[in-house]
Coordinates of C-alpha atoms in Angstrom, one line a residue:
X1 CA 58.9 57.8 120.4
X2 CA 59.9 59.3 123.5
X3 CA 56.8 58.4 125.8
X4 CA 57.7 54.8 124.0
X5 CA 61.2 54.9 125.1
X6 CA 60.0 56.2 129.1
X7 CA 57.5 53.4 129.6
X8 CA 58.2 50.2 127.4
X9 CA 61.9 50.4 126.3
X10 CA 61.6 46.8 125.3
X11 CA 58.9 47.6 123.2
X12 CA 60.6 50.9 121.9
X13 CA 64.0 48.4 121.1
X14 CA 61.7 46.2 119.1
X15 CA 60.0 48.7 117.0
X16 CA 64.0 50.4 116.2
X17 CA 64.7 46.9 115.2
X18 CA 62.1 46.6 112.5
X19 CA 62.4 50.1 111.1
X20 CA 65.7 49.3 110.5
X21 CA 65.0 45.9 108.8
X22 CA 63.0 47.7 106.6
X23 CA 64.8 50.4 106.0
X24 CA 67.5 48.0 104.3
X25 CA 65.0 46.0 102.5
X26 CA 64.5 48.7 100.9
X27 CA 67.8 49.6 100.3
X28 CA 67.9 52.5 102.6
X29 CA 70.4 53.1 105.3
X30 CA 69.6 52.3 108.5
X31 CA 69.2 54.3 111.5
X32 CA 72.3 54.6 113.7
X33 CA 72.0 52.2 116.4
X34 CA 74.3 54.2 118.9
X35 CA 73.3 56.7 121.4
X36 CA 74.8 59.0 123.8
X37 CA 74.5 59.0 127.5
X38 CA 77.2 60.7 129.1
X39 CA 80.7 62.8 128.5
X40 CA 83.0 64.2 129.7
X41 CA 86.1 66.1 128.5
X42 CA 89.7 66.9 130.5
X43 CA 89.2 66.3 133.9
X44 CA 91.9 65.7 136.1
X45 CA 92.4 62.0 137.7
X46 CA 92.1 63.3 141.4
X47 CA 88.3 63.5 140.3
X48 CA 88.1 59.8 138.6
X49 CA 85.0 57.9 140.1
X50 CA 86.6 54.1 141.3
X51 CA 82.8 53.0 141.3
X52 CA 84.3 52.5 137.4
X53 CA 86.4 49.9 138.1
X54 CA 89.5 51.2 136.4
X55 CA 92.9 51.9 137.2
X56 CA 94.6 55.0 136.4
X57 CA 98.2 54.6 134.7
X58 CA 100.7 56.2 137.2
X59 CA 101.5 59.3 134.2
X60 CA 98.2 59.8 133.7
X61 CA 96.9 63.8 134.5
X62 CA 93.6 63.9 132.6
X63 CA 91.1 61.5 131.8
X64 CA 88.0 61.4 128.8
X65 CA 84.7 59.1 129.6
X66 CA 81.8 58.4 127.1
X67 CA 79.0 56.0 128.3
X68 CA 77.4 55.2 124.7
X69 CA 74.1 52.9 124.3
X70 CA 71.8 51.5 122.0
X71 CA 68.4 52.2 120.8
X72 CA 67.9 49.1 119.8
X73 CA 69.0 46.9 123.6
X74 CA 67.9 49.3 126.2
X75 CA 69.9 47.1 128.3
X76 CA 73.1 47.7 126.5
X77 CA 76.4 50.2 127.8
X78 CA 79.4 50.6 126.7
X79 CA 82.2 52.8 128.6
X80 CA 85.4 54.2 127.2
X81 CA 87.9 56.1 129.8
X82 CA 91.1 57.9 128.1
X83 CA 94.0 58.5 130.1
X84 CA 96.1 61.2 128.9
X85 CA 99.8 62.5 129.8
X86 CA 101.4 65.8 131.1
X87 CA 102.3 66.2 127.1
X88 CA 98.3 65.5 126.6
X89 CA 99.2 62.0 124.9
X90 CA 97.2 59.1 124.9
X91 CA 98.6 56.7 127.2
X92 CA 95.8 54.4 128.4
X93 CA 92.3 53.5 126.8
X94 CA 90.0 50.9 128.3
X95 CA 86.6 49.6 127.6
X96 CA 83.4 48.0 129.3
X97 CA 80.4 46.9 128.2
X98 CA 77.6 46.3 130.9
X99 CA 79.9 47.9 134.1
X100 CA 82.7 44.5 132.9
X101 CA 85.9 45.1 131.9
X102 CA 86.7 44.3 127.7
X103 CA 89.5 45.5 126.2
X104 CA 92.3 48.1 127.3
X105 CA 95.0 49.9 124.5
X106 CA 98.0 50.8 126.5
X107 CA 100.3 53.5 124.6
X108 CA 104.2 54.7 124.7
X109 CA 106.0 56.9 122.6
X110 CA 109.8 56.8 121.7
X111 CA 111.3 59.5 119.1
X112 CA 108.9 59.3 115.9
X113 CA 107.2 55.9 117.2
X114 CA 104.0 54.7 119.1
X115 CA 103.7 51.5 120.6
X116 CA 100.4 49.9 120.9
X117 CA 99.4 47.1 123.3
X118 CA 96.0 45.7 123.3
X119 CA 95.0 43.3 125.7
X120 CA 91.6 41.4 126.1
X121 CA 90.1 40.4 129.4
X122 CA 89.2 36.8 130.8
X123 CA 87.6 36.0 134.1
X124 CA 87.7 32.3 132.3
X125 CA 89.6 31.2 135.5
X126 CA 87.1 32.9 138.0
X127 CA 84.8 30.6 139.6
X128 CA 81.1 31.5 138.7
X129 CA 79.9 32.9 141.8
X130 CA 83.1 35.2 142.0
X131 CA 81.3 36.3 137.9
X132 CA 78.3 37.6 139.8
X133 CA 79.7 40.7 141.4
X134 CA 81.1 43.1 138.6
X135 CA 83.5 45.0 141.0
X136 CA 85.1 41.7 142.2
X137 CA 86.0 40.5 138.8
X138 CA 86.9 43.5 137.2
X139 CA 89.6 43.2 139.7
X140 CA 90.6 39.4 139.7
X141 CA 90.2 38.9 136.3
X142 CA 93.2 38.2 134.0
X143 CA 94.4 40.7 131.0
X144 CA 95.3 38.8 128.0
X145 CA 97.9 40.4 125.6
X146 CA 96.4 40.0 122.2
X147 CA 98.5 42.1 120.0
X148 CA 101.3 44.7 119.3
X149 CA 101.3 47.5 116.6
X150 CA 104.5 49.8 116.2
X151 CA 103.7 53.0 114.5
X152 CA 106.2 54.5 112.9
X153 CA 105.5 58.2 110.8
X154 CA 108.0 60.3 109.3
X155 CA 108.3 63.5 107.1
X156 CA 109.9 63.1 103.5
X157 CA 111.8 66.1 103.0
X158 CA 111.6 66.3 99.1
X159 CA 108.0 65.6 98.9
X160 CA 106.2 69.2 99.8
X161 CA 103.3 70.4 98.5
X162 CA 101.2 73.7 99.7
X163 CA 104.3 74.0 102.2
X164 CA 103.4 70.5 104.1
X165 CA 106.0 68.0 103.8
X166 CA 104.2 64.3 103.1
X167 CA 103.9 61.9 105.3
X168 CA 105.3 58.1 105.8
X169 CA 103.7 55.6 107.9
X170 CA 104.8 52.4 108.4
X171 CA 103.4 49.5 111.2
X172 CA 104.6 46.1 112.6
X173 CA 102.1 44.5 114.3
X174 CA 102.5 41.3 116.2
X175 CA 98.8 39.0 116.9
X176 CA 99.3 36.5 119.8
X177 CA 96.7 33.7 120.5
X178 CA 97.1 34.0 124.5
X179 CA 96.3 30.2 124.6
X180 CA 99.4 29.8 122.5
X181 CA 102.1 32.6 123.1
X182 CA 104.6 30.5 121.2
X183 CA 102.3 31.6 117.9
X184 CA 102.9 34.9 116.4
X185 CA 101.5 36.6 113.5
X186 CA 103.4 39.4 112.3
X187 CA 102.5 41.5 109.4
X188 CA 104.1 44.8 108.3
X189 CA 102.6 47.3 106.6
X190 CA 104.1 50.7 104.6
X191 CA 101.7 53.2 103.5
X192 CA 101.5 55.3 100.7
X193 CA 102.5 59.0 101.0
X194 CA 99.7 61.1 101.8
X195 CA 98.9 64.9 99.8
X196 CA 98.8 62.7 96.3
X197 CA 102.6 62.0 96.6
X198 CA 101.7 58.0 96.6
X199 CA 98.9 55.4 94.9
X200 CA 96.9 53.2 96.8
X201 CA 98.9 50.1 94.5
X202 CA 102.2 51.5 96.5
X203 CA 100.7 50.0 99.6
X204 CA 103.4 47.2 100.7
X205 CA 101.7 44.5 103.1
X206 CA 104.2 41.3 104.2
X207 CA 102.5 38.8 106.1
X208 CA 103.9 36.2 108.4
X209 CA 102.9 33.2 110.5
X210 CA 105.1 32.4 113.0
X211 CA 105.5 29.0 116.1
X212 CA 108.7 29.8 118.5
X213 CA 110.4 26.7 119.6
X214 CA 112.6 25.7 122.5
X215 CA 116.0 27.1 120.1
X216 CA 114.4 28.2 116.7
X217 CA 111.2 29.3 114.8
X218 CA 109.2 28.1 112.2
X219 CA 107.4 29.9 109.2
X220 CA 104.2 28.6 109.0
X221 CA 102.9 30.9 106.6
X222 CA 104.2 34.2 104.4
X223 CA 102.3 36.1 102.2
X224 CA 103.0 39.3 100.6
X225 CA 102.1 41.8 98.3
X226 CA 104.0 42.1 95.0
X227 CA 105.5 45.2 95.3
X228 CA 107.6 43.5 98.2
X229 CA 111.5 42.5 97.4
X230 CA 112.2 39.7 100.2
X231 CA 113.8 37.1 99.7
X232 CA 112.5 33.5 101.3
X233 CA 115.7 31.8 100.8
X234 CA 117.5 34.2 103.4
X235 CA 119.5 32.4 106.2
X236 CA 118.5 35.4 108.6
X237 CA 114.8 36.0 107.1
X238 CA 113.5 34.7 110.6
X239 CA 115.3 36.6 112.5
X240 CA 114.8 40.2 110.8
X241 CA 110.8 39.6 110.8
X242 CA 111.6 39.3 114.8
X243 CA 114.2 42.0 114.4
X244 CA 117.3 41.1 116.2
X245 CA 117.0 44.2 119.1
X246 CA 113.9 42.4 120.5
X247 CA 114.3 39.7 123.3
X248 CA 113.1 37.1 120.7
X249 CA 115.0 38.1 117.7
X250 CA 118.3 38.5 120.1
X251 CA 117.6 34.9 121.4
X252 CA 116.9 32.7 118.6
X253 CA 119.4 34.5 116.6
X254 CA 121.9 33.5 119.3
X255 CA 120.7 30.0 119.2
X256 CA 121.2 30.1 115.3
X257 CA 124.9 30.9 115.9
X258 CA 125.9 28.5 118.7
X259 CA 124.1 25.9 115.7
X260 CA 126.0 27.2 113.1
X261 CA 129.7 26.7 115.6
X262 CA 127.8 23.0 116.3
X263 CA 127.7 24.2 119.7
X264 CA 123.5 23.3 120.0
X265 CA 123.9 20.3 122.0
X266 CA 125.3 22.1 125.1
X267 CA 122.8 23.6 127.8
X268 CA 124.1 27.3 127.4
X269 CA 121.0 30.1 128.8
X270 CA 121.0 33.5 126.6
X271 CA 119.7 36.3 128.4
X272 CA 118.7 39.5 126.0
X273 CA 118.5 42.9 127.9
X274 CA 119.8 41.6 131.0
X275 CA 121.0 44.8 133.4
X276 CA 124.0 43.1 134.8
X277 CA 126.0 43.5 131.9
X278 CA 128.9 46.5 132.7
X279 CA 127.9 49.7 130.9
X280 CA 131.4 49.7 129.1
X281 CA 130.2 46.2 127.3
X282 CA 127.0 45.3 125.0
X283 CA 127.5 41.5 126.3
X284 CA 129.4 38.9 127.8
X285 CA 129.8 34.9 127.5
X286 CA 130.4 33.1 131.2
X287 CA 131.7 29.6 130.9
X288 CA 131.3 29.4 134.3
X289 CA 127.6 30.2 134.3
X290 CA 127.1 28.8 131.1
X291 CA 125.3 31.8 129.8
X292 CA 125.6 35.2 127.3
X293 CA 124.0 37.8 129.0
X294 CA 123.6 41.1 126.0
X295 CA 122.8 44.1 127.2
X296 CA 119.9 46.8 127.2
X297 CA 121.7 48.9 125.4
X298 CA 121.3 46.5 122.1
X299 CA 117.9 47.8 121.8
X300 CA 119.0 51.3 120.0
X301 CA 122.1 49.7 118.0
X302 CA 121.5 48.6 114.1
X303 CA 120.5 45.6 113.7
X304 CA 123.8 44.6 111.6
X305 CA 126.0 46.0 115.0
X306 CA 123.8 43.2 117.0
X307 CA 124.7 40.5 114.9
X308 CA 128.4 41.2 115.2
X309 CA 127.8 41.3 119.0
X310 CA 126.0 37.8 119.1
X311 CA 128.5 36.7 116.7
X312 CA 131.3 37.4 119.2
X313 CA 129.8 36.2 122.1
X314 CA 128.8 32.8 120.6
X315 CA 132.9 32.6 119.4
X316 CA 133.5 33.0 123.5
X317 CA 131.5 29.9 123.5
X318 CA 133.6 27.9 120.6
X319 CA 136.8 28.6 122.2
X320 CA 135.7 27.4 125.9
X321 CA 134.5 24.2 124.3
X322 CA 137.6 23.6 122.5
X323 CA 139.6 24.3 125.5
X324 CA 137.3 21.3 127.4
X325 CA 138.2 19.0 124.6
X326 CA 141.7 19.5 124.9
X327 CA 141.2 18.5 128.6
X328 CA 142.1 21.9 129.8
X329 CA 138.5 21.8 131.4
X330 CA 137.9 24.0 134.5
X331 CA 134.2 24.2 134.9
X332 CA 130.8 22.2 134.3
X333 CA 130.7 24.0 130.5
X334 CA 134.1 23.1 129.2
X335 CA 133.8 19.7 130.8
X336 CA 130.5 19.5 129.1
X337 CA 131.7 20.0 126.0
X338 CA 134.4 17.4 126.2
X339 CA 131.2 14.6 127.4
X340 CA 129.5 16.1 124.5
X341 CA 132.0 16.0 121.5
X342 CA 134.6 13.8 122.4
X343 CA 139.0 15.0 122.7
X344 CA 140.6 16.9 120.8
X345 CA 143.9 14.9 121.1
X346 CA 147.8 15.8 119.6
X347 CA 147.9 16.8 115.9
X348 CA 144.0 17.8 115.7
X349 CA 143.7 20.9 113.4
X350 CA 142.4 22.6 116.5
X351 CA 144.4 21.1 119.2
X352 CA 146.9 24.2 119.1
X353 CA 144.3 26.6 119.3
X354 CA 142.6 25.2 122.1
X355 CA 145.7 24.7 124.0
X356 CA 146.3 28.7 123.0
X357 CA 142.8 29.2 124.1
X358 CA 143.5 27.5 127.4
X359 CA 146.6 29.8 128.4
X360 CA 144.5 32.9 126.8
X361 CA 141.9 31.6 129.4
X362 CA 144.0 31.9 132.5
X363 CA 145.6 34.9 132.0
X364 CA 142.6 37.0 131.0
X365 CA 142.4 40.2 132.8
X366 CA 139.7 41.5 135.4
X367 CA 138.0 43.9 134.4
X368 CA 136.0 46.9 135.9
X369 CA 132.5 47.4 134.6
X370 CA 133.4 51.3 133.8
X371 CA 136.7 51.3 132.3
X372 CA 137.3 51.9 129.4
X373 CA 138.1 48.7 127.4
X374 CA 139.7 50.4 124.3
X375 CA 142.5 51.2 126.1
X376 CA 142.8 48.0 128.0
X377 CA 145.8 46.2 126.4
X378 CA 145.7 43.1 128.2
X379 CA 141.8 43.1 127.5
X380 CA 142.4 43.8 123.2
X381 CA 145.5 41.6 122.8
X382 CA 143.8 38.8 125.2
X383 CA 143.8 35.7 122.3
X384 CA 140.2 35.0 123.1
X385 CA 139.2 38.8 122.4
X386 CA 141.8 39.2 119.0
X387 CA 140.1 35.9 117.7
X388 CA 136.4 36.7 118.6
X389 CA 136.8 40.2 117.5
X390 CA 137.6 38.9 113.9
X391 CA 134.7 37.0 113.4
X392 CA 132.4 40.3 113.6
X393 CA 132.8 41.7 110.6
X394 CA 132.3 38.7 108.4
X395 CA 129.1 38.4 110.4
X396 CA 127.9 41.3 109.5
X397 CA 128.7 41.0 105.4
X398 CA 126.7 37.8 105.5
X399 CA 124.2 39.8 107.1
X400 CA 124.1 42.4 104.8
X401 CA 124.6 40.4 101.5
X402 CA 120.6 40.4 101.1
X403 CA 120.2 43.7 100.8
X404 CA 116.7 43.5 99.5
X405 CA 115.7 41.9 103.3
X406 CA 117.8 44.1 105.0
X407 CA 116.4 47.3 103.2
X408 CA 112.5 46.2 103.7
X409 CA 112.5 44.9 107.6
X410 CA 114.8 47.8 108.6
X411 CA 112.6 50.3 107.7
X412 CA 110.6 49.7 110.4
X413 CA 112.9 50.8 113.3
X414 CA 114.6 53.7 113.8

């Protein structure tokens, strides 16, 4: 077979081929199709070969690289290069097939998670004779994300057997269509314990279809396993299968509040994460700008802490619109609002507040982006702060009241 293989490796692919056609007609396994050509183990990325066509992650120490073929397309290669960390972790994994770029896996670690980014490559753009040379469009090609997993794995304390403590896994991950980024499909996924503490029926598998709009999101499809207690009716559902400490889940459940205040039909920008925000605040409304900006720091809060944040920044936005309509207007926003929804004239139920609102406005304090604002008087007895800071909490019991929902999608942060 190996004088075949030397001399006619066409011939030699052909002949693998039919042995293993009737192998399985005769209900035998078939020969592996795989075969080795090189590896190599540990070697430190001042020795990776560019004639790959690879980039090397800027953490990356140490690399891994199989070149795999098969017996039955002598023609055929695949190559896998590993990337690994100072701490040895998987950080990078791409893959070729015939000296092109495929797929790469991109990994990060926070606390007991691992992140997991997979993207897919596409010289569809590339004019064809730029296709021809495999260095040139390895490098000019575009990668495509095509999903997101979040790992998440625990130890149960109480669950111990032969002095190992069992093990929790749960995953969220996310499916894009990269011709349609506005699509999402989300599933989320908890394991059963391992070492016999769980039952392949404990497996819980929730199943979502997602299409984010302009200023909300649509279910398109749900599907879960029985042994999962959410609730469809839920005002938030949407918004905890985004999870409201991402930059989606923080923006459309912003735009669900400034609905909810009938506040939708003004122009008002959200920006999630945004680094300007002070260090001494987790977000701010501007009528000036006509934007709430949250900060970074949002990411690590519980989610029931973010919506009392959103819900106090979109109450910023309520009171500047009522102060437009009671023609106490002093930029684009509050004169917006007054276009928008009309006066608020003498002996409206809210004509005293906005008037309130107004004076609250004009005296508000300046603050510095590293004081401390508990011990800010004029900040905490500022009308506009006393009034937004009361509608937190009851934000947060409406949140909260599904406690089925809340229990199940917050599982899978920590």
């Amino acid at each position: 077979m190996s004088i075949i293989s030397t001399y006619f490796p066409r011939m030699n692919s052909r002949c693998f081929r039919t042995v293993n056609s009737i192998r399985t007609s005769l209900g035998m396994h078939p020969f592996t199709d795989a075969k080795l050509l090189a590896k190599e183990e540990n070697i430190a990325v001042s020795e990776f070969s560019k004639d790959i066509g690879v980039s090397i992650p800027p953490d990356a120490k140490t690399y891994n690289y199989v070149k795999v073929g098969k017996k039955s397309d002598c023609d055929f290669s695949r190559e896998i290069v590993s990337f690994f960390d100072s701490q040895k972790r998987l950080i990078a994994r791409i893959f070729q097939e015939n000296g092109l770029n495929v797929k790469q896996r991109l990994y990060s670690y926070k606390k007991k998670t691992r992140i997991i980014q997979t993207h897919e490559y596409s010289t569809d753009r590339l004019p064809e004779k730029f296709k021809v040379d495999k260095s040139l469009c390895n490098k000019i090609g575009d990668w495509l994300k095509v999903s997101v997993e979040t790992q998440l794995k625990y130890k149960v304390i109480n669950c111990i057997k032969d002095g190992k403590k069992a093990l929790q896994l749960l995953t969220k991950r996310i499916d894009y269509d990269p011709k349609n980024m506005d699509f999402e499909h989300i599933t989320f996924t908890k394991y059963p314990l391992n070492l016999g503490f769980g039952k392949k029926s404990d497996k819980q598998v929730l199943s979502v279809k997602l299409n984010k709009g302009n200023k909300d999101v649509d279910i398109l499809d749900f599907n879960k396993t029985d042994n999962v207690k959410v609730d469809k009716n839920d005002e938030f559902l949407k918004y905890r299968i985004l999870d409201p400490r991402t930059n989606g889940g923080l923006k459309y459940l912003t735009f669900k509040f400034l609905k909810d205040k009938n506040l939708d039909k003004l122009f008002i920008r959200v920006y999630p994460f945004d680094e300007s925000v002070g260090k001494n605040s987790l977000g701010y409304f501007s009528a000036c700008k006509a934007q709430i900006s949250y900060s970074p720091a949002l990411e690590n809060y519980y989610s029931e802490n973010v919506v009392a944040v959103v819900a106090h920044e979109t109450e910023h936005a309520l009171q500047h619109s009522l102060i437009g309509r009671a023609g106490k207007g002093q930029n684009m926003y509050e004169r917006d609002a007054l276009r928008e929804y009309g006066p608020i004239e003498y002996g409206d139920k809210d004509f005293r507040k906005a008037i309130e609102y107004s004076v609250a406005r004009d005296s508000y304090p300046t603050i510095s982006s590293t004081e401390d604002l508990s011990k800010n008087r004029e900040y905490n007895e500022n009308l506009l702060e006393v009034d937004a800071f009361k509608v937190e909490e009851p934000a947060q019991e409406a949140y909260m009241k599904n406690i089925d929902n809340y229990r199940f999608f917050d599982q899978f942060v920590i």
